[in-house]
PDB file of C-alpha atoms in Angstrom:
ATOM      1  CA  UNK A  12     123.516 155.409  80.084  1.00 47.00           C
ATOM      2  CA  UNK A  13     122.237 152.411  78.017  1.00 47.00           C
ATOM      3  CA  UNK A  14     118.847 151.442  78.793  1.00 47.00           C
ATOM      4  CA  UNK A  15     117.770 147.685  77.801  1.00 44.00           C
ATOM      5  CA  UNK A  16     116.094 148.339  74.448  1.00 45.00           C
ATOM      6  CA  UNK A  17     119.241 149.902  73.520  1.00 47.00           C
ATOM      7  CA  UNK A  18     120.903 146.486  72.624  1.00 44.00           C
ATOM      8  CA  UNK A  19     119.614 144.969  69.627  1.00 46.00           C
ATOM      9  CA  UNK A  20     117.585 141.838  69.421  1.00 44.00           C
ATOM     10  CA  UNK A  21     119.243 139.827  67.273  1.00 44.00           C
ATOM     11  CA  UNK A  22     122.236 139.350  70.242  1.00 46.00           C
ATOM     12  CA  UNK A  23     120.675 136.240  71.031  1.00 46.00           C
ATOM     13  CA  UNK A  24     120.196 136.920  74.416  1.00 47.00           C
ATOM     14  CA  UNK A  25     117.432 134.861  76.264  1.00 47.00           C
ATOM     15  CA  UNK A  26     114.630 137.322  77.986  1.00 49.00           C
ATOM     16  CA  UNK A  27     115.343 138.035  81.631  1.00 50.00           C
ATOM     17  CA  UNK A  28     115.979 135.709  84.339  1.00 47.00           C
ATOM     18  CA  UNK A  29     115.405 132.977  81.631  1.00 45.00           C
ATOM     19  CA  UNK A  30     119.375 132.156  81.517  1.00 47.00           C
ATOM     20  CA  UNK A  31     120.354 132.866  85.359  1.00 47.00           C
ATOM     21  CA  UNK A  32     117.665 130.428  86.381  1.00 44.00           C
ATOM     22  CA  UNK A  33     118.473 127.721  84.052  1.00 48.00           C
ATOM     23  CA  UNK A  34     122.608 128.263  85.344  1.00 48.00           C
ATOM     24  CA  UNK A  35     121.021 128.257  88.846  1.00 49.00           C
ATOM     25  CA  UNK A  36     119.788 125.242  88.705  1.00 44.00           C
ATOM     26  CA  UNK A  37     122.354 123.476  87.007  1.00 50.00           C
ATOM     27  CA  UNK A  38     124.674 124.882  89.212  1.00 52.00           C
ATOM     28  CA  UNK A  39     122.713 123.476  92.282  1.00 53.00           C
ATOM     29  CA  UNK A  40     122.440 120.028  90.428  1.00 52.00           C
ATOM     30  CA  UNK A  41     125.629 119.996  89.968  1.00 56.00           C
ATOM     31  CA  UNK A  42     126.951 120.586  93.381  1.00 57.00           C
ATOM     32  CA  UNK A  43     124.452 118.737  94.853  1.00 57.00           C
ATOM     33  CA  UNK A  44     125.582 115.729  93.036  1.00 59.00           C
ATOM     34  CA  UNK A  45     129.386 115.983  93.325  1.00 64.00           C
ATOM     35  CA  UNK A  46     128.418 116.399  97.389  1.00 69.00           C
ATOM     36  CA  UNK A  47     126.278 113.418  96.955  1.00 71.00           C
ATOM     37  CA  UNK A  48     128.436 110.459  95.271  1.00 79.00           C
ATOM     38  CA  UNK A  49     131.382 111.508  97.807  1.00 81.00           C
ATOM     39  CA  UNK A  50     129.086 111.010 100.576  1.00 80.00           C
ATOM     40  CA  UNK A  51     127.686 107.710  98.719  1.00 82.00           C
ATOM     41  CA  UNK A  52     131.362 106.618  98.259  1.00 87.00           C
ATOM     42  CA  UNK A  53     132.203 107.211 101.695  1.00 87.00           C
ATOM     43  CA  UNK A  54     128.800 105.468 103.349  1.00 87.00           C
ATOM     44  CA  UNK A  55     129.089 102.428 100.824  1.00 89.00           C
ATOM     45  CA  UNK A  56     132.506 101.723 101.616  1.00 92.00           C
ATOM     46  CA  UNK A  57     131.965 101.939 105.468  1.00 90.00           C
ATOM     47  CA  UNK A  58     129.151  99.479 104.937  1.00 91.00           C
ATOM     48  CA  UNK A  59     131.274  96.789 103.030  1.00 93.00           C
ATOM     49  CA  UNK A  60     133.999  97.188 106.008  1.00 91.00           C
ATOM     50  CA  UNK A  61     131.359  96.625 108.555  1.00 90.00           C
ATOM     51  CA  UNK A  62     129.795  93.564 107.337  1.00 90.00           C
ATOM     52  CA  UNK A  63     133.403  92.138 106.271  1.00 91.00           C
ATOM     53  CA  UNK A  64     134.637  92.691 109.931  1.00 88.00           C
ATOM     54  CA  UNK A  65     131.151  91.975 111.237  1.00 85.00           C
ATOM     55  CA  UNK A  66     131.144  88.303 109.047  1.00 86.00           C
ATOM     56  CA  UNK A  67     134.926  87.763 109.697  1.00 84.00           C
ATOM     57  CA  UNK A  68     134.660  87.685 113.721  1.00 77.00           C
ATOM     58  CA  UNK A  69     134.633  84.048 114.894  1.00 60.00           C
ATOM     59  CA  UNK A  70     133.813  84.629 118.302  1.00 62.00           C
ATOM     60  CA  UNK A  71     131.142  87.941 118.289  1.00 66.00           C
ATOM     61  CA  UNK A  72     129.544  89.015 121.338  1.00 73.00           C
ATOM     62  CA  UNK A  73     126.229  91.266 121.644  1.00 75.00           C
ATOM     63  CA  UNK A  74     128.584  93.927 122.526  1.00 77.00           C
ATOM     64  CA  UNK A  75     131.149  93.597 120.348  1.00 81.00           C
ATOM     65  CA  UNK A  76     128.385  93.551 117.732  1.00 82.00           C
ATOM     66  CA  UNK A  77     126.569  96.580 118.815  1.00 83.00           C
ATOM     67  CA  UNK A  78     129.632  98.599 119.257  1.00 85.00           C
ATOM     68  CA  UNK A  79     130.553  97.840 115.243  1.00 86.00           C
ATOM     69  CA  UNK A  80     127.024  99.135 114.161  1.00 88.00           C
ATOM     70  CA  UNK A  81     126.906 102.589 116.757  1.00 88.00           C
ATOM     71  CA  UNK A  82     129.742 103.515 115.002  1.00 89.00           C
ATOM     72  CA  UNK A  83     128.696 102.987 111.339  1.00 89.00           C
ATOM     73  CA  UNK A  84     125.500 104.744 112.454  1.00 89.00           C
ATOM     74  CA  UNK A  85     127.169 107.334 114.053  1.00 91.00           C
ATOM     75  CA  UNK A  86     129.012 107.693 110.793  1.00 88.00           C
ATOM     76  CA  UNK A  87     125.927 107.748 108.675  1.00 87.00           C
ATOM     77  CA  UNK A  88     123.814 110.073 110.554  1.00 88.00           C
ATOM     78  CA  UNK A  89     126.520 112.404 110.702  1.00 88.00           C
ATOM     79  CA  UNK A  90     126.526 112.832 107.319  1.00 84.00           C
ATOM     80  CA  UNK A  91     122.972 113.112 107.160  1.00 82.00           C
ATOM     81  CA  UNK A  92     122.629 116.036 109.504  1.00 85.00           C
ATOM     82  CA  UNK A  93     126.096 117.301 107.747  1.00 81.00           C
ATOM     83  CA  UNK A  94     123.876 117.381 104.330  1.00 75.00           C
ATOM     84  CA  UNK A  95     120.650 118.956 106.115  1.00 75.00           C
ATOM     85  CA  UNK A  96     122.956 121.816 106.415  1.00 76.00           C
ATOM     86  CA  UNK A  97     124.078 121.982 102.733  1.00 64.00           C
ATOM     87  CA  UNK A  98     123.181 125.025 100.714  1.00 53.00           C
ATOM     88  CA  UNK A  99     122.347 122.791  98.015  1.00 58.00           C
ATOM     89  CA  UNK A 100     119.846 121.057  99.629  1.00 62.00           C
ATOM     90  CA  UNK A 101     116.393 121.794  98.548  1.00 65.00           C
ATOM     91  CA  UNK A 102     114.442 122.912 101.853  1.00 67.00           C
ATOM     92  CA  UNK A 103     111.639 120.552 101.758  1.00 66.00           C
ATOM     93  CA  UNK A 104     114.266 118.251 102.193  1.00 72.00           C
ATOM     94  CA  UNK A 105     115.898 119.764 104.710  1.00 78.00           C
ATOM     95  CA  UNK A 106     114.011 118.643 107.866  1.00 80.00           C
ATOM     96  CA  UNK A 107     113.667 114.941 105.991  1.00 80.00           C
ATOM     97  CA  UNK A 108     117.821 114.592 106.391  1.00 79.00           C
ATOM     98  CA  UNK A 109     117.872 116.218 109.570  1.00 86.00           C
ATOM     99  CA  UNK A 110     115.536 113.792 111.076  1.00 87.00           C
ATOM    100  CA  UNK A 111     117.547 111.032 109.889  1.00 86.00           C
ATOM    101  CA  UNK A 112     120.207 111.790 110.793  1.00 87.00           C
ATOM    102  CA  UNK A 113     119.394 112.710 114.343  1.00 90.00           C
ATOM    103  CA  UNK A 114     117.645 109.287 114.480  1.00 89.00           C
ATOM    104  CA  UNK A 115     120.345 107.940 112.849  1.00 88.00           C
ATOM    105  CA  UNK A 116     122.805 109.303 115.553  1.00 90.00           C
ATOM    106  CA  UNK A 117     120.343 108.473 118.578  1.00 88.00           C
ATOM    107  CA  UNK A 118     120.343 104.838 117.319  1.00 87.00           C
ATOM    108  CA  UNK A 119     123.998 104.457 117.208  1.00 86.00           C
ATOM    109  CA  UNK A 120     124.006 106.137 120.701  1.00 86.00           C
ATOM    110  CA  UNK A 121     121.848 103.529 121.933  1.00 83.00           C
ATOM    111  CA  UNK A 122     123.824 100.542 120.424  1.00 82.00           C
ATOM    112  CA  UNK A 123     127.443 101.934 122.579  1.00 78.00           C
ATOM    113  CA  UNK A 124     124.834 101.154 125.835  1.00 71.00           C
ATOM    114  CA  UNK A 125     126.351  98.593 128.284  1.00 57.00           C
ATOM    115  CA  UNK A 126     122.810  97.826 129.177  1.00 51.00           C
ATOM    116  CA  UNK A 127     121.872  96.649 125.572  1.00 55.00           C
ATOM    117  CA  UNK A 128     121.745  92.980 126.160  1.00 59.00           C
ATOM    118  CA  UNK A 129     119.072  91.556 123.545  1.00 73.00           C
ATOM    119  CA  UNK A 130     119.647  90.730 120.024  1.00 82.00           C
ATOM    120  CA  UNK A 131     115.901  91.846 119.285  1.00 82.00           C
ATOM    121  CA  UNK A 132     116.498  96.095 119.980  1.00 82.00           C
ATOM    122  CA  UNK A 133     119.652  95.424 118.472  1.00 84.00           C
ATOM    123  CA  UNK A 134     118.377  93.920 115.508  1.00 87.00           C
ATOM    124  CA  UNK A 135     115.128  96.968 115.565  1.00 87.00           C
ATOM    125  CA  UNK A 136     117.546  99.745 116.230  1.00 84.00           C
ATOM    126  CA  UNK A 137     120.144  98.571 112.992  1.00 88.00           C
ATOM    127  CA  UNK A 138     116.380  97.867 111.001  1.00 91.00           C
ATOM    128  CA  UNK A 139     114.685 100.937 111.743  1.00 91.00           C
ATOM    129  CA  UNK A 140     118.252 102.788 110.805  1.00 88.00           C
ATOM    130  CA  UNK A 141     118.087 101.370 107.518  1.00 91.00           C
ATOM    131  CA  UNK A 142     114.520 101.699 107.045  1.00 92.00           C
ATOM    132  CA  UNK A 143     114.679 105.842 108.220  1.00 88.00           C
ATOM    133  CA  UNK A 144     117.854 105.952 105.504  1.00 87.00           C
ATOM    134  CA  UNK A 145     115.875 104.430 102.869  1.00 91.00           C
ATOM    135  CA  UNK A 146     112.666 106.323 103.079  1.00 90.00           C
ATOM    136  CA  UNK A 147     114.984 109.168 103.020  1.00 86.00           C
ATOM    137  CA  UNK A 148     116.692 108.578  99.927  1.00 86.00           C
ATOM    138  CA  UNK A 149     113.271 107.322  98.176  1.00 89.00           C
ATOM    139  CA  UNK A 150     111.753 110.453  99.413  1.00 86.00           C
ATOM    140  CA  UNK A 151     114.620 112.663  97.565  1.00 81.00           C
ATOM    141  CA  UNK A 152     114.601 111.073  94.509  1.00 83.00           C
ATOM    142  CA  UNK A 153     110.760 111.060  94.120  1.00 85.00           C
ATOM    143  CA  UNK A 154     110.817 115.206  94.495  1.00 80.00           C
ATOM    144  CA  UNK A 155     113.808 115.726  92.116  1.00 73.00           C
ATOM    145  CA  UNK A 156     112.962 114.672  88.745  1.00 76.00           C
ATOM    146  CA  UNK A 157     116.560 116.083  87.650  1.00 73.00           C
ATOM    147  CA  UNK A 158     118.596 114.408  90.288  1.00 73.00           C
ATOM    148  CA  UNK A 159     121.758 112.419  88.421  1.00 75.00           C
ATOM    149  CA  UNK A 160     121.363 109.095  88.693  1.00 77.00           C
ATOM    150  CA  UNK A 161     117.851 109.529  90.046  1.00 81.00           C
ATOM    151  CA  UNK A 162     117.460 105.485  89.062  1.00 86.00           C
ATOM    152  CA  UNK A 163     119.301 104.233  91.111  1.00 84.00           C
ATOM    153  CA  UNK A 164     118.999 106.293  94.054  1.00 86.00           C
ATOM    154  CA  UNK A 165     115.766 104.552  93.727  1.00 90.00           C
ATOM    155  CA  UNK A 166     116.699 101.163  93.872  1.00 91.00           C
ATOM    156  CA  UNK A 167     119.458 102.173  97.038  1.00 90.00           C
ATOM    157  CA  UNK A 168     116.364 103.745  98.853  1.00 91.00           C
ATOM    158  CA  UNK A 169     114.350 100.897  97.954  1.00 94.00           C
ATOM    159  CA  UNK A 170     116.900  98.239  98.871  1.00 93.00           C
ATOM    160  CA  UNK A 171     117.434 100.062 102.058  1.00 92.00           C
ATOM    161  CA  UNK A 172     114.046 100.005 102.906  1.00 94.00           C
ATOM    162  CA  UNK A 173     113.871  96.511 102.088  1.00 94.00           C
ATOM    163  CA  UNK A 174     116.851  95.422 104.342  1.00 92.00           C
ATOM    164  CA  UNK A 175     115.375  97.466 107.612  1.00 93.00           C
ATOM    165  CA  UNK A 176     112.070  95.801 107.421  1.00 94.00           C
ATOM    166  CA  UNK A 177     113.874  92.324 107.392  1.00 91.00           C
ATOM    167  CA  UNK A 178     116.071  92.853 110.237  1.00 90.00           C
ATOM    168  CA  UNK A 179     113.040  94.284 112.295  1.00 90.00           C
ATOM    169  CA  UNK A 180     109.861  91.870 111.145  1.00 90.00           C
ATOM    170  CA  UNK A 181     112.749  88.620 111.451  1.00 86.00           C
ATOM    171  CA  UNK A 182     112.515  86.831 114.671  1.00 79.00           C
ATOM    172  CA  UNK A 183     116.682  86.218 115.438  1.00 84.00           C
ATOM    173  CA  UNK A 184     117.341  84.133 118.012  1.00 79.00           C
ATOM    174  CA  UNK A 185     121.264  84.026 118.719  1.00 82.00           C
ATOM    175  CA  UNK A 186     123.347  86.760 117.860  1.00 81.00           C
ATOM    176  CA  UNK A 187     124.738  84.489 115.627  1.00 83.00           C
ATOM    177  CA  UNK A 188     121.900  84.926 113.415  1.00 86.00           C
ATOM    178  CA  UNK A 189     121.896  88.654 113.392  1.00 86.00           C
ATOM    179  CA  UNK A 190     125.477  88.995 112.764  1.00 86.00           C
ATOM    180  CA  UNK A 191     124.838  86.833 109.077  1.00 88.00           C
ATOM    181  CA  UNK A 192     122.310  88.389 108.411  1.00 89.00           C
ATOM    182  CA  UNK A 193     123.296  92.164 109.379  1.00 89.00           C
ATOM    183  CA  UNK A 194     126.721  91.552 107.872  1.00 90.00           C
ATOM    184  CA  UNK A 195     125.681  90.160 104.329  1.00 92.00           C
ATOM    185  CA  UNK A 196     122.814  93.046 104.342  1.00 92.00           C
ATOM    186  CA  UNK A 197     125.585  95.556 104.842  1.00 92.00           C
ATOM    187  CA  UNK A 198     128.278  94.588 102.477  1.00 94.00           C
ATOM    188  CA  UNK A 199     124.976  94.587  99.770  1.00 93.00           C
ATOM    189  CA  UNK A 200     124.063  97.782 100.795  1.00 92.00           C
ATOM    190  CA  UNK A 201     127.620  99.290 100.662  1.00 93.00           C
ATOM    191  CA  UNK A 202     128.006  97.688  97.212  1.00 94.00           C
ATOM    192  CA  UNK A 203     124.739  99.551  95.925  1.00 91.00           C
ATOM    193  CA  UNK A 204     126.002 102.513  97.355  1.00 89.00           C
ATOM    194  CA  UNK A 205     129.355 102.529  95.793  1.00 92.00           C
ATOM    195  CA  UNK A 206     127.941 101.670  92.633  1.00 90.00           C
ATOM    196  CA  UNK A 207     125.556 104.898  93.096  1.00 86.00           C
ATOM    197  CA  UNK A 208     127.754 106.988  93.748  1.00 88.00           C
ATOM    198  CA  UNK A 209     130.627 105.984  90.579  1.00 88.00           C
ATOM    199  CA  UNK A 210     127.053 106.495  88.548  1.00 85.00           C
ATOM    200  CA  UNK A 211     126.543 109.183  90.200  1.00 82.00           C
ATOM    201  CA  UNK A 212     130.184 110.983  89.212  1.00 84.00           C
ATOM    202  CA  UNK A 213     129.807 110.074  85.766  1.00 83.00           C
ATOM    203  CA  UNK A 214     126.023 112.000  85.677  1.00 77.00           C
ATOM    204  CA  UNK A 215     128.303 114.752  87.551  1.00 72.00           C
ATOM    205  CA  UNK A 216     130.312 115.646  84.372  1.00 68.00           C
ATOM    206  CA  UNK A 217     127.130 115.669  82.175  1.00 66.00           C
ATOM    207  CA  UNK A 218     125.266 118.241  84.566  1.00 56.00           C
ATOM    208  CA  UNK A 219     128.169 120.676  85.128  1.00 54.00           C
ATOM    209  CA  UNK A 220     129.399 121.480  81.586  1.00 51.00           C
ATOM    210  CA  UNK A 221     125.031 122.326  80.697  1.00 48.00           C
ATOM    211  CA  UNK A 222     125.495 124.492  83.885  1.00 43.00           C
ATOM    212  CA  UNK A 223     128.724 126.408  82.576  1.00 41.00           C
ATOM    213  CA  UNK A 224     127.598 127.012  79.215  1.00 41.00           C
ATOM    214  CA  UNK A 225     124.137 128.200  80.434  1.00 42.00           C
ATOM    215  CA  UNK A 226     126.635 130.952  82.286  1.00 41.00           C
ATOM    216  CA  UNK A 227     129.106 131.738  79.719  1.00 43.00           C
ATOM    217  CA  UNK A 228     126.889 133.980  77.917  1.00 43.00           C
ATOM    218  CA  UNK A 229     126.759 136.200  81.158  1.00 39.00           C
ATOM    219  CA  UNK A 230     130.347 137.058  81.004  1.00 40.00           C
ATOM    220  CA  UNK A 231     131.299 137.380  77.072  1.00 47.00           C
ATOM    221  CA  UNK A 232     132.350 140.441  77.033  1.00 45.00           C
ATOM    222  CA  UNK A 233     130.989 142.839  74.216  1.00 50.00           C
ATOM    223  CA  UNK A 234     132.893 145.160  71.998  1.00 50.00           C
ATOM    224  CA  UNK A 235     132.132 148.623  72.641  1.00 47.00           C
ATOM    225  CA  UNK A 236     130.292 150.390  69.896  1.00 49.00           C
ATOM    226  CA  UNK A 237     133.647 153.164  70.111  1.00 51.00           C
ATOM    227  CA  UNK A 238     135.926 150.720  68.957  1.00 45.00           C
TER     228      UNK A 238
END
């Protein structure tokens, strides 16, 4: 039996749990990010569908108009609580995307209500939404300094942020109103997003090769001293 000063130094070797950390975390980066520009893709390109269809309805109702967003939020905080459940999530951020997306889902409950008949909740529930999402996406990036693409998940978070305290500080007085400005706020958003999450892929391939040549050293095989 070979104890470990029997191999010799000059191996290059790193000292213990040096290397399997460093591939841990790549490996976590890595996945993390390839989970998070699909889920970006998907988000931002449900966005830009809402606001077209949203902008492209001549004759809207409140209904019809609260319908279109329960589903996008529905959509949304569905993936949010989907991603609270990752194993690549960090676990301080855990409960951050859990809440959201609960709130996320409540909200888009709210807007399928036959009873919602004022364009102010709707216009709070769609703004506070956004607002949740943003902080949530600011939040993430500000507590992982290695995150790909950690830029411009700032500036999404940001913009989100942005667009929810619009729609709930604005004072809209026909649906009308809302619908512009909801619709062009959405197809901005969704834009942003998709944009994130193609930067996002690209920042993918530069994490995941670091990540597989931090492991390869584990499994080289060595000759044995026999042969």
């Amino acid at each position: 039996m070979t104890s470990p000063s029997d191999f010799p130094s000059g191996t290059g070797s790193a000292p213990h749990g040096t290397e399997p950390q460093d591939a841990s975390l790549g490996g976590s980066l890595a996945a993390l990010a390839n989970m998070g520009w699909q889920i970006l893709l998907t988000t931002g390109l449900a966005a830009i569908a809402l606001g077209v269809v949203v902008l492209a309805w001549p004759a809207e109702t409140l209904r019809v108009v609260g319908v279109l967003f329960g589903i996008y939020l529905l959509v949304i905080g569905v993936f949010q609580l989907a991603a609270a459940f990752g194993t690549h999530i960090p676990g301080h951020l855990r409960a951050l995307h859990f809440l959201t997306g609960a709130l996320s889902v409540l909200l888009g409950l709210i807007c399928f209500r036959g009873t919602l008949q004022s364009v102010l909740l709707l216009a709070l529930w769609i703004g506070f939404s956004w607002l949740l999402r943003g902080t949530m996406v600011t939040a993430t990036a500000a507590s992982a300094p290695d995150t790909p693409a950690r830029g411009w998940m700032f500036f999404t978070g940001i913009i989100g942020m942005l667009a929810g305290i619009v729609l709930i500080v604005s004072p809209f007085a026909s649906i009308g109103a809302l619908t512009l400005a909801a619709g062009i706020m959405a197809i901005v958003l969704g834009v942003i997003e998709v944009f994130h999450a193609i930067r996002m892929r690209i920042e993918v391939g530069r994490v995941a090769p670091g990540a597989t040549a931090a492991r390869r050293p584990l499994f080289r095989s060595q000759p044995h001293p026999q042969h």
